[in-house]
PDB file of C-alpha atoms in Angstrom:
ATOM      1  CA  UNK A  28      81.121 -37.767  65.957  1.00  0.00           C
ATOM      2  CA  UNK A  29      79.185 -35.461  63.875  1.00  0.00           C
ATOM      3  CA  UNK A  30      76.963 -34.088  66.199  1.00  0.00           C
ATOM      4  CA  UNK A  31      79.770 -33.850  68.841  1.00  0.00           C
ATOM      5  CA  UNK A  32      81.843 -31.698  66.144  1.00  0.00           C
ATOM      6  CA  UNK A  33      78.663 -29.651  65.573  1.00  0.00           C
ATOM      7  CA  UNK A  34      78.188 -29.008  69.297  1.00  0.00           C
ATOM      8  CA  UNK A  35      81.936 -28.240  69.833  1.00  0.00           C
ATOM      9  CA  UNK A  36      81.661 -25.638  66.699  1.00  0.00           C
ATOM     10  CA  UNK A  37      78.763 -23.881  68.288  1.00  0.00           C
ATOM     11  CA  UNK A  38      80.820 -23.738  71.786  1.00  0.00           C
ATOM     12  CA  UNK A  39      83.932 -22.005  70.292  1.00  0.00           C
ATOM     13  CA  UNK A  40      81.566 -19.545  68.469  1.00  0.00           C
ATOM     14  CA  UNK A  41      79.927 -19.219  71.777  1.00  0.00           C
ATOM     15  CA  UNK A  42      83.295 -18.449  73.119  1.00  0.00           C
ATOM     16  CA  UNK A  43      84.071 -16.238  70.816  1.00  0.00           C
ATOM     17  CA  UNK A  44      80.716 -14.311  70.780  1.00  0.00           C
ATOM     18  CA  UNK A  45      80.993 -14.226  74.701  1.00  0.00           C
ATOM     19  CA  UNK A  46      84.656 -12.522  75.129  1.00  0.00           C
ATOM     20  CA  UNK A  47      85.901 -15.328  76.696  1.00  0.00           C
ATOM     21  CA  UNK A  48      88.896 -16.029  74.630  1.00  0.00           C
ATOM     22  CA  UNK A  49      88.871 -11.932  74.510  1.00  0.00           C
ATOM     23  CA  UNK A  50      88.896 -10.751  77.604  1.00  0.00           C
ATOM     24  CA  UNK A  51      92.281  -9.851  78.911  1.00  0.00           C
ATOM     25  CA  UNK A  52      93.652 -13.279  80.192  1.00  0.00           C
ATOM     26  CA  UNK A  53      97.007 -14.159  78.981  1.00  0.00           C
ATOM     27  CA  UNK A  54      97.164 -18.377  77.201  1.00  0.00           C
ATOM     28  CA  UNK A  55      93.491 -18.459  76.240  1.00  0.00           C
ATOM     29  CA  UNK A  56      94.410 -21.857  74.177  1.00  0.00           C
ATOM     30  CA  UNK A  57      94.169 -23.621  77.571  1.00  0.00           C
ATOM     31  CA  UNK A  58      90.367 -23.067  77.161  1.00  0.00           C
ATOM     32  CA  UNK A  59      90.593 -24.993  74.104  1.00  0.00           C
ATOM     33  CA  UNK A  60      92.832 -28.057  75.289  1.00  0.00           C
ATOM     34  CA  UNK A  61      89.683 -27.681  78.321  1.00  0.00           C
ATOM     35  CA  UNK A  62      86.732 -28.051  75.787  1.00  0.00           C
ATOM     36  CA  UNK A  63      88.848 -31.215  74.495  1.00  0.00           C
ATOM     37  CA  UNK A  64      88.932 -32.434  77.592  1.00  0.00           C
ATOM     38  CA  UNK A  65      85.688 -32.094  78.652  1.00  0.00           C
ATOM     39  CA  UNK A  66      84.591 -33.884  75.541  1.00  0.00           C
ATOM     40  CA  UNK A  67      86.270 -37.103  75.503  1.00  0.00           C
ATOM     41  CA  UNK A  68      85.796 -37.420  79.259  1.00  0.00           C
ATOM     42  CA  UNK A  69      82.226 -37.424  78.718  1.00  0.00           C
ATOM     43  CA  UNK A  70      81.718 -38.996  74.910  1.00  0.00           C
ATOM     44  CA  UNK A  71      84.592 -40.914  75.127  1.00  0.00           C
ATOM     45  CA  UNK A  72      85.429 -39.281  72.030  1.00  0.00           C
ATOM     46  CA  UNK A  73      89.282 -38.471  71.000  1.00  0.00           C
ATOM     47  CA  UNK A  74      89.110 -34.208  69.989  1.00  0.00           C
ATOM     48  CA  UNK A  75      91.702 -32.021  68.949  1.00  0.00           C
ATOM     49  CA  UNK A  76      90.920 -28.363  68.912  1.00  0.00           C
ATOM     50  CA  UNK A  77      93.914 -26.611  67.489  1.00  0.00           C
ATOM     51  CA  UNK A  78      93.515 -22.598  67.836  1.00  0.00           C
ATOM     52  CA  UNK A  79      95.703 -20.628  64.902  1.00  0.00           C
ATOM     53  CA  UNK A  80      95.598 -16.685  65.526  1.00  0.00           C
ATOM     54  CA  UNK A  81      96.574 -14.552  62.627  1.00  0.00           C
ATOM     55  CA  UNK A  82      97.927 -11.770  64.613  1.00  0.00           C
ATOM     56  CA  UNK A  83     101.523 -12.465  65.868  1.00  0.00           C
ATOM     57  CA  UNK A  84     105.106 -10.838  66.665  1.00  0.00           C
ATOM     58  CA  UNK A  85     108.157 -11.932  65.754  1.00  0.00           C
ATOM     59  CA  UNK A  86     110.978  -9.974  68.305  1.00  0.00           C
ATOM     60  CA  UNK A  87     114.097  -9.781  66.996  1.00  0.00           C
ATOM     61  CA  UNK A  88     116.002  -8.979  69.360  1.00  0.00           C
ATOM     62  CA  UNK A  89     115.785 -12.700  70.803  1.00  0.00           C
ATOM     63  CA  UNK A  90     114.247 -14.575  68.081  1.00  0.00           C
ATOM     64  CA  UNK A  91     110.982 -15.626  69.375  1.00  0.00           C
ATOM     65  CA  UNK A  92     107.622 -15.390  67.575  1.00  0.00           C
ATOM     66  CA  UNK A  93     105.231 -14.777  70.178  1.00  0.00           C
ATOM     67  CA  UNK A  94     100.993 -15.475  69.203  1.00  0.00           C
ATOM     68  CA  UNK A  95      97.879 -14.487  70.665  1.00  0.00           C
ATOM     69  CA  UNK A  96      96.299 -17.452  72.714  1.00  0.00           C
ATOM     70  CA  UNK A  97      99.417 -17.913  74.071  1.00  0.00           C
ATOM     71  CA  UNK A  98     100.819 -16.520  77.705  1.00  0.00           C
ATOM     72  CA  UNK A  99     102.576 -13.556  75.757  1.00  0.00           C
ATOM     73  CA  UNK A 100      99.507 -12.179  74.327  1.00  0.00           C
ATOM     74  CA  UNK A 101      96.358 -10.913  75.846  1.00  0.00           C
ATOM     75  CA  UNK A 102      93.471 -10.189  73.598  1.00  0.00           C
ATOM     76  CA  UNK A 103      90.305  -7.806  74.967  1.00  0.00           C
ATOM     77  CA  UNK A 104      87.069  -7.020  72.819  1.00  0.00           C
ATOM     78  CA  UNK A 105      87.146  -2.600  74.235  1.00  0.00           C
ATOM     79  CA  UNK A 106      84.023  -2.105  71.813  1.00  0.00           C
ATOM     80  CA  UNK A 107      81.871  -3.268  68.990  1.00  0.00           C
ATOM     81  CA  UNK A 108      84.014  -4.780  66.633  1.00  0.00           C
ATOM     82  CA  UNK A 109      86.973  -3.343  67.992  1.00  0.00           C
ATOM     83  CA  UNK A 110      89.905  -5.280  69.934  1.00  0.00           C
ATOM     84  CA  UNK A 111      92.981  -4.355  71.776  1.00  0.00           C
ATOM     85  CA  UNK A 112      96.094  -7.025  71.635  1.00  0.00           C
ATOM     86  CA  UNK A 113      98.997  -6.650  74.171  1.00  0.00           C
ATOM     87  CA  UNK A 114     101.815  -8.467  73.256  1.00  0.00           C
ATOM     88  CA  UNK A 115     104.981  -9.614  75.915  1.00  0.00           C
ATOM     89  CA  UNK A 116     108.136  -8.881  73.700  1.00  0.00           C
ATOM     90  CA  UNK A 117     110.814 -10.684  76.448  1.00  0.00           C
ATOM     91  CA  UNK A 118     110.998 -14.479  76.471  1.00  0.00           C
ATOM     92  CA  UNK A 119     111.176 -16.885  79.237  1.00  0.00           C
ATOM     93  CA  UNK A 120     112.368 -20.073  76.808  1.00  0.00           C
ATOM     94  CA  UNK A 121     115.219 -17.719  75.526  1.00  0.00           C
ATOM     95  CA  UNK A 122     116.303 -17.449  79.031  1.00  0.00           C
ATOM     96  CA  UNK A 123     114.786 -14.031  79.329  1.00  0.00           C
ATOM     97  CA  UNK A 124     113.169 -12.545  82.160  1.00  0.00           C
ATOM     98  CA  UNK A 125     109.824 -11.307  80.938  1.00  0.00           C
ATOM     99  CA  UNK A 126     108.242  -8.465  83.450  1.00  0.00           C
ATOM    100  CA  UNK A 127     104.363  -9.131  82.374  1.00  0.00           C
ATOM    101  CA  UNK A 128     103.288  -5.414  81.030  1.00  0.00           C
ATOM    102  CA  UNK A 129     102.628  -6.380  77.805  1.00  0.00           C
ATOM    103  CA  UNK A 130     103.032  -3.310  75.801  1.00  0.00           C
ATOM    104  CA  UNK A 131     105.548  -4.838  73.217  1.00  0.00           C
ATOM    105  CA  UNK A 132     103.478  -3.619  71.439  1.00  0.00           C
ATOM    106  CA  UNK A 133      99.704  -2.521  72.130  1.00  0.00           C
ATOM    107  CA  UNK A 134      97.836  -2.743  69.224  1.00  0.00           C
ATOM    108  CA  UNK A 135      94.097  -1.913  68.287  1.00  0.00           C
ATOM    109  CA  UNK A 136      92.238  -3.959  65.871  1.00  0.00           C
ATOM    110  CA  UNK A 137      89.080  -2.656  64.617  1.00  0.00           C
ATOM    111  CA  UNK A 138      86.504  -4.482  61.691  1.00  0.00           C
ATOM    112  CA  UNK A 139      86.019  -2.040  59.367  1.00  0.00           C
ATOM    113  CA  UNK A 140      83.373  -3.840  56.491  1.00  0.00           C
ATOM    114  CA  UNK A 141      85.618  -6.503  55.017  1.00  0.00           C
ATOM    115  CA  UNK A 142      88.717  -5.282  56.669  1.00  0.00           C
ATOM    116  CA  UNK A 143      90.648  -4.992  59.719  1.00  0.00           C
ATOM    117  CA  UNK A 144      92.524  -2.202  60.432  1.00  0.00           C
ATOM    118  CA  UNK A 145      95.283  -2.585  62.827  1.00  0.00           C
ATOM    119  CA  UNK A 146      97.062   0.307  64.356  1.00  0.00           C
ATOM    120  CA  UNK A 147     100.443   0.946  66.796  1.00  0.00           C
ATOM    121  CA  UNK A 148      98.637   1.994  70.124  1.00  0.00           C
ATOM    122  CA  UNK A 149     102.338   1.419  71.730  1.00  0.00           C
ATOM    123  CA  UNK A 150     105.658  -0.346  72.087  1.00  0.00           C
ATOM    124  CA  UNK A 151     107.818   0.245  75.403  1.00  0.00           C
ATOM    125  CA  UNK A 152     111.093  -1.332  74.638  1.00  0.00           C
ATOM    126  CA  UNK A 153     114.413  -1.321  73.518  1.00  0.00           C
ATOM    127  CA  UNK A 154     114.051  -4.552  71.408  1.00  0.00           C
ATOM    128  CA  UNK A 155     112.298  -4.120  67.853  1.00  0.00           C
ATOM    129  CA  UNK A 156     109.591  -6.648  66.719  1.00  0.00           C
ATOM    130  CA  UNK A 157     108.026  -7.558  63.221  1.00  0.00           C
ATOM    131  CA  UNK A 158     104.197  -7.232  63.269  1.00  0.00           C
ATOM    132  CA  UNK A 159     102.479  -9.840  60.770  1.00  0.00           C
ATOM    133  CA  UNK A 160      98.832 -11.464  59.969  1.00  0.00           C
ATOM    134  CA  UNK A 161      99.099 -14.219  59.246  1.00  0.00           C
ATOM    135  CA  UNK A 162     101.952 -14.762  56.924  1.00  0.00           C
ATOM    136  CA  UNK A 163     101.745 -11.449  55.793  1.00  0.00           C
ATOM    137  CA  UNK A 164     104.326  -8.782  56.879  1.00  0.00           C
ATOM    138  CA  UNK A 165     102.748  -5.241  58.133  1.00  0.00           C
ATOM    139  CA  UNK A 166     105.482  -3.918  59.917  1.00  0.00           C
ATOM    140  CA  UNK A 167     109.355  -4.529  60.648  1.00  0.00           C
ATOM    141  CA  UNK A 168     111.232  -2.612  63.102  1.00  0.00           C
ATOM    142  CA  UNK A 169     108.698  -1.491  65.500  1.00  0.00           C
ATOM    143  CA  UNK A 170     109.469   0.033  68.789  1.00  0.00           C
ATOM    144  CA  UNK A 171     112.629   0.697  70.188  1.00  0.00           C
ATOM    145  CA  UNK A 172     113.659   3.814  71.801  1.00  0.00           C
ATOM    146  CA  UNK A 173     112.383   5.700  69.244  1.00  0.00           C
ATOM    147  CA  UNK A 174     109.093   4.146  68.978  1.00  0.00           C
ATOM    148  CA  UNK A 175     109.218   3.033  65.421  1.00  0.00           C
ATOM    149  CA  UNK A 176     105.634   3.194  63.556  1.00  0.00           C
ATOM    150  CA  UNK A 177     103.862   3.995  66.833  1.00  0.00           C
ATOM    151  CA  UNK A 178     100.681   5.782  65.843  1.00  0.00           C
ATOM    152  CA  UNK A 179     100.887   3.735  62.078  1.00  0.00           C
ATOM    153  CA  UNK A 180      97.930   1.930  60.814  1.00  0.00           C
ATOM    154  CA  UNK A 181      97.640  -0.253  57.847  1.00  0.00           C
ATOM    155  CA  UNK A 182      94.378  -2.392  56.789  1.00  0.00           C
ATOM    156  CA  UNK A 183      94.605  -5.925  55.521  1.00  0.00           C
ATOM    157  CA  UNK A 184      91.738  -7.626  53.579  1.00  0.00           C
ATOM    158  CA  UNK A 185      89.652 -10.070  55.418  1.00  0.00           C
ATOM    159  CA  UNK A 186      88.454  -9.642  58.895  1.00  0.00           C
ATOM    160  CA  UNK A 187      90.168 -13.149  60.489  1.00  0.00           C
ATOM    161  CA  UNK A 188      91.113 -13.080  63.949  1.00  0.00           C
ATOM    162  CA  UNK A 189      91.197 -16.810  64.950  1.00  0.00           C
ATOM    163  CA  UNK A 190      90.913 -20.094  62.947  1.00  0.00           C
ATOM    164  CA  UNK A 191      89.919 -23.456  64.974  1.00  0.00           C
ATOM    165  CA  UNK A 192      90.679 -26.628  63.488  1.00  0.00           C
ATOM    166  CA  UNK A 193      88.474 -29.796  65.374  1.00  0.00           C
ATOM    167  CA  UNK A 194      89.093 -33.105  64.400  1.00  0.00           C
ATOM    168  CA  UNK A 195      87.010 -35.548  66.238  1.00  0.00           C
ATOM    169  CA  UNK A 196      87.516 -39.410  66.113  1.00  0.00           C
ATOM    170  CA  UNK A 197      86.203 -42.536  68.096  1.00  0.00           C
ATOM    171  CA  UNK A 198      89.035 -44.539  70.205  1.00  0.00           C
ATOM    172  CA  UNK A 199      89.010 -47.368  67.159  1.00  0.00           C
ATOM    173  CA  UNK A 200      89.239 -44.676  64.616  1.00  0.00           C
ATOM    174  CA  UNK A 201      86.207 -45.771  62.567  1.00  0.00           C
ATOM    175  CA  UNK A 202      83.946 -42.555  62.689  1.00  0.00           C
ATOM    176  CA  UNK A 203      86.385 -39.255  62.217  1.00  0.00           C
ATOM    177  CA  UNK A 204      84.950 -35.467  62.116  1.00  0.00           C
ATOM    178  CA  UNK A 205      87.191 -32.672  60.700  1.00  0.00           C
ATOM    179  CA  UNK A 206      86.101 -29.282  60.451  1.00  0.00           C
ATOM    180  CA  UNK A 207      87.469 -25.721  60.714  1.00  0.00           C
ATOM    181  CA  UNK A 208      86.012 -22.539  62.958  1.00  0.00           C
ATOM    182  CA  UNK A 209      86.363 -19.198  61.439  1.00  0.00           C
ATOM    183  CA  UNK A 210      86.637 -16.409  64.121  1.00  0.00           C
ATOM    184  CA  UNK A 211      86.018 -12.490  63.110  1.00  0.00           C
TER     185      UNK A 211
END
């Protein structure tokens, strides 16, 4: 189980280092459900790989908090320590109609030393969303048709982007692995 969990660590890094879970796809998390997969098909292994971003929306127009991994957020590594997140503000579960151009809202997240700093790139919507990180508020009442805080930044200590928690256990539950992936 150990080395398994070690191996699976240095994959999501991997993934991670590589773009792939940055690289403009919408629902990324399927990669992780994937890597589970993969595993206990070949070790015969039981592995949960649960992703937790700490960028996210909440839209309150219908409700919905929407994260990055999932299929209303597309992440993309433009430069060096520099990202762009697109979130979708419509939502189909709310019995919306979502039209896919994720620009509710655009925003660019760069690494500055210990810090991120996030800024408003865009928001092209009547609806107004909350921007947090993790639990923490940064903005409420963005967008709109005036474009609330588009063109704001803020910084937040700590340059977290993406936590991964594995937990790996054999079928009979005697050997168990838990560990947590730290993403920046």
């Amino acid at each position: 189980g150990i080395y398994t969990g070690d191996d699976i660590e240095r994959i999501i890094n991997d993934m991670w280092d590589e773009n792939l879970l940055a690289n403009n796809e919408s629902n990324v998390n399927v990669k992780f459900d994937k890597l589970a997969d993969n595993y206990r098909v070949i070790t015969g292994l039981l592995v949960d790989l649960t992703p937790s971003w700490k960028l996210w929306i909440h839209v309150e127009n219908n409700g919905a908090d929407h994260y990055a991994g999932t299929k209303y957020c597309k992440v993309e590594h433009v430069a060096p320590e520099n990202w762009r997140y697109y979130f979708e503000d419509l939502d189909e579960e709310e019995g919306e109609t979502p039209d896919w151009d994720y620009d509710e809202p655009i925003l660019l997240v760069e690494k500055i030393g210990s810090k991120l700093r996030i800024t408003i790139e865009d928001y092209t919507s009547p609806y107004y969303s909350d921007i947090y990180y993790s639990g923490q508020l940064l903005w409420s009442d963005v967008g709109g048709t005036g474009k609330n805080h588009v063109g704001e930044n803020i910084e937040v200590d700590g340059v977290l982007q993406l936590e991964v928690s594995v937990y790996v256990r054999d079928p009979r539950g005697a050997a168990r692995y838990s560990s947590t992936v730290e993403l920046e």
